[in-house]
Amino acid sequence: MSQLSQSSKFKQTFNLNYPIIQSPMAGASTVELASTITKLGGLGSIPLGSFSNDPQKIEIQFKKFQSLTNGSNNVNLNFFAHDEPSRDSIKEQNWVSKFEKIYKENGIIWNHGNLKLNSIYPTFKSIDSISDPTIQLLIKLKPSVISFHFGLPSVKIIKYLQSNGIKIFVSITNLQELKLSLNSKIDGIILQGFEAGGHRGNFQANDLNDSNLKIEELTEIVLDYLNSNVDPKEIPFIIAAGGFYSSSQIKQFITKFNISAIQLGTIWLPSVESTISSKHLSFFQNLNSDDKLTTIMSSAISGRNLRTISTPFLTKLQTWNKETPEYPLPYELFKKLGKDYTSAIEESITDHSKESLYGAFLAGENFNKSWKGTRNTEDIFEDIVKDL
């Protein structure tokens, strides 16, 4: 049996030319990016975490994808499956007060009155009936894959989607999450290494016992368990994510572990089809050997750990991690700060490097190796698959 048999099976199952999945990257990815990746022979992904309770918006995104891909449904629709936040009015008010102080110290007008934190993202876990409009829409659209981040919906929902020809994937970060996913008969397991950019996919938010497994160690642990405890015919697709930036690196990893595919996110961020800010883009384009830019893992932006390029403000914010309300309660206020700061300076700004002073710059640990010298998605893709 060929070492690449698992990646060959993956490509055959999803009619792909390459064992490459584009990470959903909520807030940065677009339907245009997903459609380009699919047309080039990978599997594009559309982030829909904000829309699990809004079937109409889901359908708009999906139909737009189809209009760009000659009617294809070969796409991964990604949703959040987090626990609803526990409310703590004192902690939440203290958090708002901290941000009011930031506004005052930096001359930004506070126009939000006695602001209350909102849970701005719905969770797929709240869907408990197969007759739910979102579920009925999804079986009508029938995307190749539906994936989940932060956890899993009910087994009943998973089975119903699968019975209608949809493969179900989930991100995991440790062995316990693997076992839960196997119990739910998941079709594909995305191993998210600690190197990965964006939100950490832990089922338990900000797990104090998180072993922070990097992708190679996580892959070894998962495969050891599967090979010892699971019938080979029952082993799901295994996809690795976190820290990948070159074709040779991807080929070596797939060959070494005989896994199904690699999921890539950070390398697409500088593309023209991404929506990152000009400041975020500059971190990729203006790197040189003297740069000391690093990434940090912080829960103080959204309420859940995420990896971002470090800035003085984000480093300061990171010291408040233990005081942060639960995800996604802090996220709306963080985004308001960035928008309000930009609005306050946009008429007089001459230094555009300051326009996102209070933003988050989600990226993987190896972001400084991810710039391909081009913003053209086709060229980036060609560079990534040239050795595959």
Short mmCIF file of C-alpha atoms in Angstrom, two decimals:
data_model
loop_
_atom_site.label_atom_id
_atom_site.label_comp_id
_atom_site.label_asym_id
_atom_site.label_seq_id
_atom_site.Cartn_x
_atom_site.Cartn_y
_atom_site.Cartn_z
CA MET A 1 0.00 0.00 0.00
CA SER A 2 1.34 3.41 -0.98
CA GLN A 3 2.44 5.80 1.77
CA LEU A 4 0.21 8.42 0.23
CA SER A 5 -2.85 6.16 0.16
CA GLN A 6 -4.72 8.27 2.71
CA SER A 7 -4.20 11.50 0.78
CA SER A 8 -5.13 9.69 -2.44
CA LYS A 9 -8.34 8.45 -0.82
CA PHE A 10 -9.09 11.98 0.38
CA LYS A 11 -8.56 13.46 -3.08
CA GLN A 12 -10.70 10.77 -4.67
CA THR A 13 -13.53 11.20 -2.14
CA PHE A 14 -13.78 14.94 -2.70
CA ASN A 15 -12.69 15.02 -6.35
CA LEU A 16 -9.62 17.15 -5.59
CA ASN A 17 -6.32 17.52 -7.39
CA TYR A 18 -4.41 18.25 -4.18
CA PRO A 19 -4.80 17.31 -0.49
CA ILE A 20 -5.16 20.96 0.48
CA ILE A 21 -7.94 22.61 2.50
CA GLN A 22 -8.16 26.37 2.88
CA SER A 23 -8.82 27.27 6.51
CA PRO A 24 -12.13 29.14 7.04
CA MET A 25 -10.55 32.13 8.88
CA ALA A 26 -13.64 34.05 10.00
CA GLY A 27 -13.12 37.78 9.57
CA ALA A 28 -10.46 37.41 6.88
CA SER A 29 -11.58 34.78 4.37
CA THR A 30 -14.13 35.38 1.61
CA VAL A 31 -16.31 33.44 -0.77
CA GLU A 32 -13.99 34.62 -3.55
CA LEU A 33 -11.01 32.98 -1.83
CA ALA A 34 -12.92 29.74 -1.23
CA SER A 35 -14.08 29.58 -4.84
CA THR A 36 -10.58 30.16 -6.17
CA ILE A 37 -9.12 27.36 -4.03
CA THR A 38 -11.84 24.95 -5.13
CA LYS A 39 -11.37 25.83 -8.80
CA LEU A 40 -7.62 25.24 -8.46
CA GLY A 41 -8.20 21.73 -7.13
CA GLY A 42 -8.17 22.18 -3.36
CA LEU A 43 -11.10 22.42 -0.97
CA GLY A 44 -12.25 25.97 -0.27
CA SER A 45 -13.92 26.92 3.00
CA ILE A 46 -16.52 29.55 3.87
CA PRO A 47 -16.68 30.84 7.48
CA LEU A 48 -20.32 30.95 8.58
CA GLY A 49 -19.97 31.11 12.36
CA SER A 50 -22.05 34.28 12.51
CA PHE A 51 -24.91 32.80 10.51
CA SER A 52 -25.90 29.46 12.06
CA ASN A 53 -29.24 31.02 13.05
CA ASP A 54 -29.71 32.85 9.73
CA PRO A 55 -30.41 30.42 6.86
CA GLN A 56 -30.96 33.24 4.38
CA LYS A 57 -27.42 34.56 4.83
CA ILE A 58 -26.01 31.05 4.59
CA GLU A 59 -27.80 30.54 1.30
CA ILE A 60 -26.58 33.87 -0.08
CA GLN A 61 -22.96 32.91 0.62
CA PHE A 62 -23.39 29.43 -0.83
CA LYS A 63 -25.12 30.63 -3.98
CA LYS A 64 -22.39 33.22 -4.48
CA PHE A 65 -19.81 30.43 -4.23
CA GLN A 66 -21.71 28.40 -6.82
CA SER A 67 -21.92 31.37 -9.17
CA LEU A 68 -18.12 31.57 -9.10
CA THR A 69 -17.52 27.83 -9.54
CA ASN A 70 -19.96 26.80 -12.26
CA GLY A 71 -22.42 25.40 -9.72
CA SER A 72 -19.99 23.38 -7.58
CA ASN A 73 -20.93 22.31 -4.06
CA ASN A 74 -17.36 21.21 -3.31
CA VAL A 75 -16.82 23.46 -0.33
CA ASN A 76 -16.44 23.31 3.44
CA LEU A 77 -19.04 25.34 5.36
CA ASN A 78 -17.63 26.14 8.79
CA PHE A 79 -19.65 26.85 11.94
CA PHE A 80 -18.93 27.51 15.62
CA ALA A 81 -20.12 24.96 18.20
CA HIS A 82 -19.11 26.69 21.43
CA ASP A 83 -20.86 26.56 24.79
CA GLU A 84 -23.10 29.51 25.56
CA PRO A 85 -21.22 31.96 27.81
CA SER A 86 -21.87 32.03 31.54
CA ARG A 87 -22.83 35.57 32.47
CA ASP A 88 -21.06 37.46 35.28
CA SER A 89 -22.37 41.02 35.50
CA ILE A 90 -19.56 42.24 37.76
CA LYS A 91 -16.80 40.82 35.56
CA GLU A 92 -18.51 42.17 32.45
CA GLN A 93 -18.93 45.67 33.87
CA ASN A 94 -15.31 45.72 35.01
CA TRP A 95 -14.32 44.77 31.47
CA VAL A 96 -16.34 47.60 29.98
CA SER A 97 -14.75 50.00 32.49
CA LYS A 98 -11.29 48.91 31.39
CA PHE A 99 -12.16 49.77 27.80
CA GLU A 100 -13.73 53.09 28.75
CA LYS A 101 -10.38 53.93 30.35
CA ILE A 102 -8.55 53.01 27.13
CA TYR A 103 -10.84 55.35 25.21
CA LYS A 104 -10.21 58.19 27.67
CA GLU A 105 -6.43 57.71 27.80
CA ASN A 106 -6.20 57.85 24.01
CA GLY A 107 -8.58 60.70 23.33
CA ILE A 108 -11.26 58.53 21.73
CA ILE A 109 -14.83 59.62 22.37
CA TRP A 110 -16.93 57.03 24.22
CA ASN A 111 -20.36 57.01 22.57
CA HIS A 112 -21.61 53.73 23.98
CA GLY A 113 -23.31 54.86 27.19
CA ASN A 114 -23.81 52.13 29.77
CA LEU A 115 -22.75 49.42 27.34
CA LYS A 116 -23.65 45.79 27.97
CA LEU A 117 -21.63 42.96 26.47
CA ASN A 118 -23.47 40.85 23.91
CA SER A 119 -23.05 37.29 22.72
CA ILE A 120 -22.59 38.26 19.08
CA TYR A 121 -22.03 34.76 17.66
CA PRO A 122 -24.67 32.03 17.75
CA THR A 123 -23.62 28.45 18.39
CA PHE A 124 -24.58 25.42 16.33
CA LYS A 125 -25.00 23.60 19.65
CA SER A 126 -28.27 25.48 20.14
CA ILE A 127 -29.80 23.64 17.18
CA ASP A 128 -31.53 20.57 18.59
CA SER A 129 -34.06 19.65 15.91
CA ILE A 130 -33.57 18.24 12.42
CA SER A 131 -36.51 20.39 11.35
CA ASP A 132 -34.60 23.56 12.22
CA PRO A 133 -34.57 25.89 9.16
CA THR A 134 -30.76 25.96 9.10
CA ILE A 135 -30.55 22.16 9.02
CA GLN A 136 -33.18 21.90 6.32
CA LEU A 137 -31.35 24.47 4.22
CA LEU A 138 -28.02 22.67 4.62
CA ILE A 139 -29.41 19.37 3.39
CA LYS A 140 -30.90 21.21 0.42
CA LEU A 141 -27.57 22.90 -0.42
CA LYS A 142 -25.60 19.70 0.31
CA PRO A 143 -22.04 21.05 0.58
CA SER A 144 -19.32 18.42 0.47
CA VAL A 145 -18.23 19.22 4.03
CA ILE A 146 -19.60 20.94 7.11
CA SER A 147 -16.98 21.56 9.78
CA PHE A 148 -17.14 22.72 13.38
CA HIS A 149 -14.81 24.73 15.60
CA PHE A 150 -14.89 24.88 19.43
CA GLY A 151 -16.83 21.63 19.79
CA LEU A 152 -19.55 19.46 18.31
CA PRO A 153 -23.31 19.77 17.82
CA SER A 154 -25.61 16.97 18.96
CA VAL A 155 -25.09 13.46 17.62
CA LYS A 156 -28.65 13.57 16.26
CA ILE A 157 -27.82 16.59 14.09
CA ILE A 158 -24.52 15.07 12.96
CA LYS A 159 -26.16 11.80 11.92
CA TYR A 160 -28.93 13.59 10.06
CA LEU A 161 -26.50 15.70 8.04
CA GLN A 162 -24.40 12.62 7.27
CA SER A 163 -27.47 10.64 6.20
CA ASN A 164 -28.04 13.33 3.59
CA GLY A 165 -24.60 12.90 2.05
CA ILE A 166 -22.65 15.59 3.92
CA LYS A 167 -19.26 14.81 5.48
CA ILE A 168 -18.74 16.23 8.98
CA PHE A 169 -15.34 17.50 10.13
CA VAL A 170 -14.25 18.97 13.47
CA SER A 171 -11.11 20.67 14.81
CA ILE A 172 -9.44 19.08 17.82
CA THR A 173 -6.41 19.96 19.95
CA ASN A 174 -5.92 16.90 22.18
CA LEU A 175 -6.62 13.20 22.70
CA GLN A 176 -9.79 13.70 24.76
CA GLU A 177 -11.37 15.73 21.97
CA LEU A 178 -10.39 13.00 19.51
CA LYS A 179 -12.24 10.41 21.62
CA LEU A 180 -15.36 12.59 21.78
CA SER A 181 -15.21 13.04 18.00
CA LEU A 182 -14.84 9.31 17.41
CA ASN A 183 -17.86 8.67 19.64
CA SER A 184 -19.82 11.02 17.38
CA LYS A 185 -18.65 9.13 14.25
CA ILE A 186 -17.06 12.21 12.68
CA ASP A 187 -15.84 11.81 9.08
CA GLY A 188 -12.79 14.07 9.31
CA ILE A 189 -10.59 15.21 12.19
CA ILE A 190 -8.67 18.46 11.80
CA LEU A 191 -5.66 18.37 14.12
CA GLN A 192 -5.00 21.96 15.16
CA GLY A 193 -1.43 22.36 16.36
CA PHE A 194 -0.50 25.06 18.85
CA GLU A 195 1.32 26.87 16.02
CA ALA A 196 -1.92 27.61 14.21
CA GLY A 197 -3.17 31.17 13.85
CA GLY A 198 -6.58 32.41 14.85
CA HIS A 199 -8.84 30.90 17.46
CA ARG A 200 -7.73 27.78 19.28
CA GLY A 201 -10.31 25.07 18.72
CA ASN A 202 -10.44 23.64 22.24
CA PHE A 203 -13.82 22.18 23.17
CA GLN A 204 -13.22 23.63 26.66
CA ALA A 205 -12.49 27.34 26.28
CA ASN A 206 -9.11 28.51 27.59
CA ASP A 207 -8.42 25.10 29.10
CA LEU A 208 -5.99 25.60 31.97
CA ASN A 209 -4.75 22.05 31.39
CA ASP A 210 -4.19 22.59 27.67
CA SER A 211 -0.95 20.79 26.83
CA ASN A 212 -0.38 23.16 23.88
CA LEU A 213 0.53 20.32 21.56
CA LYS A 214 2.34 21.35 18.41
CA ILE A 215 1.23 19.73 15.20
CA GLU A 216 3.86 16.99 14.96
CA GLU A 217 3.35 15.80 18.54
CA LEU A 218 -0.44 16.02 18.25
CA THR A 219 -0.36 13.99 15.03
CA GLU A 220 1.82 11.31 16.63
CA ILE A 221 -0.50 11.02 19.65
CA VAL A 222 -3.63 10.83 17.51
CA LEU A 223 -2.24 8.25 15.08
CA ASP A 224 -0.87 6.09 17.90
CA TYR A 225 -4.31 6.02 19.49
CA LEU A 226 -6.14 5.33 16.23
CA ASN A 227 -3.79 2.56 15.15
CA SER A 228 -4.11 0.85 18.54
CA ASN A 229 -7.81 1.30 19.22
CA VAL A 230 -9.78 1.79 16.01
CA ASP A 231 -10.56 -0.58 13.16
CA PRO A 232 -8.61 0.70 10.12
CA LYS A 233 -11.86 0.81 8.15
CA GLU A 234 -13.37 3.15 10.76
CA ILE A 235 -10.51 5.65 10.96
CA PRO A 236 -11.69 9.10 9.82
CA PHE A 237 -9.82 11.41 7.51
CA ILE A 238 -6.94 13.03 9.39
CA ILE A 239 -6.06 16.60 8.44
CA ALA A 240 -3.13 18.51 9.96
CA ALA A 241 -3.23 22.27 10.55
CA GLY A 242 -0.75 24.69 12.06
CA GLY A 243 2.57 26.11 10.91
CA PHE A 244 2.57 24.94 7.28
CA TYR A 245 4.03 27.33 4.71
CA SER A 246 5.89 25.41 1.97
CA SER A 247 5.21 22.65 -0.51
CA SER A 248 8.23 20.57 0.53
CA GLN A 249 7.21 20.81 4.19
CA ILE A 250 3.67 19.68 3.36
CA LYS A 251 4.88 16.77 1.23
CA GLN A 252 7.27 15.64 3.95
CA PHE A 253 4.56 15.74 6.62
CA ILE A 254 1.96 13.87 4.56
CA THR A 255 4.55 11.25 3.59
CA LYS A 256 5.87 10.80 7.13
CA PHE A 257 2.46 10.31 8.75
CA ASN A 258 0.36 9.04 5.82
CA ILE A 259 -2.43 11.48 6.63
CA SER A 260 -5.28 12.68 4.45
CA ALA A 261 -4.62 16.38 3.92
CA ILE A 262 -3.19 19.66 5.20
CA GLN A 263 -5.29 22.68 6.15
CA LEU A 264 -3.65 26.04 5.49
CA GLY A 265 -4.70 29.48 6.66
CA THR A 266 -1.98 32.07 7.19
CA ILE A 267 -0.47 31.80 3.71
CA TRP A 268 -3.74 33.06 2.18
CA LEU A 269 -3.99 36.15 4.40
CA PRO A 270 -1.91 38.42 2.11
CA SER A 271 -3.95 37.44 -0.96
CA VAL A 272 -6.15 40.01 -2.69
CA GLU A 273 -9.17 37.86 -1.83
CA SER A 274 -8.57 38.22 1.88
CA THR A 275 -10.06 41.12 3.86
CA ILE A 276 -7.19 41.87 6.26
CA SER A 277 -6.29 45.49 6.99
CA SER A 278 -3.39 47.30 5.33
CA LYS A 279 -1.54 47.17 8.66
CA HIS A 280 -2.04 43.40 8.85
CA LEU A 281 -0.79 43.05 5.28
CA SER A 282 2.28 45.14 6.07
CA PHE A 283 3.39 42.58 8.66
CA PHE A 284 3.81 40.10 5.81
CA GLN A 285 5.17 42.38 3.10
CA ASN A 286 7.68 44.40 5.12
CA LEU A 287 9.44 41.67 7.04
CA ASN A 288 13.22 41.72 7.13
CA SER A 289 15.90 39.83 8.99
CA ASP A 290 16.01 42.44 11.76
CA ASP A 291 12.31 42.15 12.60
CA LYS A 292 11.56 40.75 16.03
CA LEU A 293 7.85 40.30 15.42
CA THR A 294 6.35 37.33 17.23
CA THR A 295 2.90 35.93 17.87
CA ILE A 296 1.08 35.58 21.18
CA MET A 297 -1.84 33.48 22.38
CA SER A 298 -4.43 35.66 24.08
CA SER A 299 -7.99 35.20 25.34
CA ALA A 300 -8.47 38.91 26.09
CA ILE A 301 -9.58 39.80 22.55
CA SER A 302 -12.63 37.57 22.16
CA GLY A 303 -12.85 35.54 25.35
CA ARG A 304 -11.17 32.52 23.75
CA ASN A 305 -7.51 31.88 23.13
CA LEU A 306 -6.36 33.02 19.71
CA ARG A 307 -2.96 33.49 18.10
CA THR A 308 -2.20 36.97 16.80
CA ILE A 309 0.87 38.92 15.77
CA SER A 310 1.99 40.78 18.87
CA THR A 311 1.67 44.56 19.24
CA PRO A 312 2.24 46.70 22.37
CA PHE A 313 -1.52 47.04 22.88
CA LEU A 314 -2.22 43.32 22.46
CA THR A 315 0.65 42.45 24.79
CA LYS A 316 -0.85 44.73 27.44
CA LEU A 317 -4.30 43.28 26.84
CA GLN A 318 -2.88 39.78 27.28
CA THR A 319 -2.12 40.58 30.94
CA TRP A 320 -5.90 40.80 31.48
CA ASN A 321 -6.53 37.21 30.33
CA LYS A 322 -7.77 36.02 33.73
CA GLU A 323 -10.25 38.91 33.96
CA THR A 324 -11.81 38.31 30.54
CA PRO A 325 -15.53 37.48 30.25
CA GLU A 326 -16.41 34.29 28.41
CA TYR A 327 -16.43 34.01 24.61
CA PRO A 328 -17.76 35.76 22.62
CA LEU A 329 -18.80 38.52 25.06
CA PRO A 330 -15.64 40.72 24.86
CA TYR A 331 -15.30 40.55 21.07
CA GLU A 332 -17.85 43.18 20.09
CA LEU A 333 -16.27 45.82 22.35
CA PHE A 334 -12.79 45.02 21.05
CA LYS A 335 -14.02 45.53 17.50
CA LYS A 336 -15.78 48.78 18.47
CA LEU A 337 -12.50 50.15 19.82
CA GLY A 338 -10.71 49.52 16.54
CA LYS A 339 -13.49 51.10 14.49
CA ASP A 340 -13.87 54.09 16.81
CA TYR A 341 -10.14 54.77 16.80
CA THR A 342 -10.01 54.58 13.01
CA SER A 343 -13.01 56.90 12.69
CA ALA A 344 -11.42 59.41 15.06
CA ILE A 345 -8.22 59.70 13.03
CA GLU A 346 -9.30 58.96 9.46
CA GLU A 347 -9.64 62.62 8.45
CA SER A 348 -6.20 63.64 9.66
CA ILE A 349 -4.22 60.44 9.34
CA THR A 350 -1.07 60.53 7.27
CA ASP A 351 0.62 57.48 8.75
CA HIS A 352 -1.53 54.56 7.68
CA SER A 353 0.51 52.18 9.84
CA LYS A 354 -1.52 53.53 12.76
CA GLU A 355 -4.92 52.91 11.24
CA SER A 356 -5.25 49.54 12.95
CA LEU A 357 -3.42 50.35 16.18
CA TYR A 358 -6.11 48.59 18.20
CA GLY A 359 -6.74 45.69 15.86
CA ALA A 360 -5.99 42.00 16.11
CA PHE A 361 -3.69 40.46 13.52
CA LEU A 362 -4.50 36.77 13.54
CA ALA A 363 -1.70 34.66 12.09
CA GLY A 364 0.16 31.43 12.66
CA GLU A 365 3.48 31.11 14.43
CA ASN A 366 5.31 30.84 11.09
CA PHE A 367 3.67 33.90 9.52
CA ASN A 368 7.13 35.35 8.86
CA LYS A 369 7.76 32.47 6.43
CA SER A 370 4.38 32.71 4.72
CA TRP A 371 4.83 35.65 2.35
CA LYS A 372 5.27 34.34 -1.19
CA GLY A 373 6.12 37.67 -2.77
CA THR A 374 2.71 37.90 -4.40
CA ARG A 375 -0.90 38.65 -3.50
CA ASN A 376 -2.21 36.53 -6.36
CA THR A 377 -4.04 33.50 -4.95
CA GLU A 378 -3.30 31.34 -7.99
CA ASP A 379 0.43 32.01 -7.64
CA ILE A 380 0.35 31.26 -3.90
CA PHE A 381 -1.51 28.02 -4.57
CA GLU A 382 0.92 27.00 -7.32
CA ASP A 383 3.84 27.54 -4.95
CA ILE A 384 2.19 25.43 -2.24
CA VAL A 385 1.39 22.44 -4.48
CA LYS A 386 4.47 22.38 -6.72
CA ASP A 387 5.99 19.38 -4.89
CA LEU A 388 2.76 17.47 -4.33
#
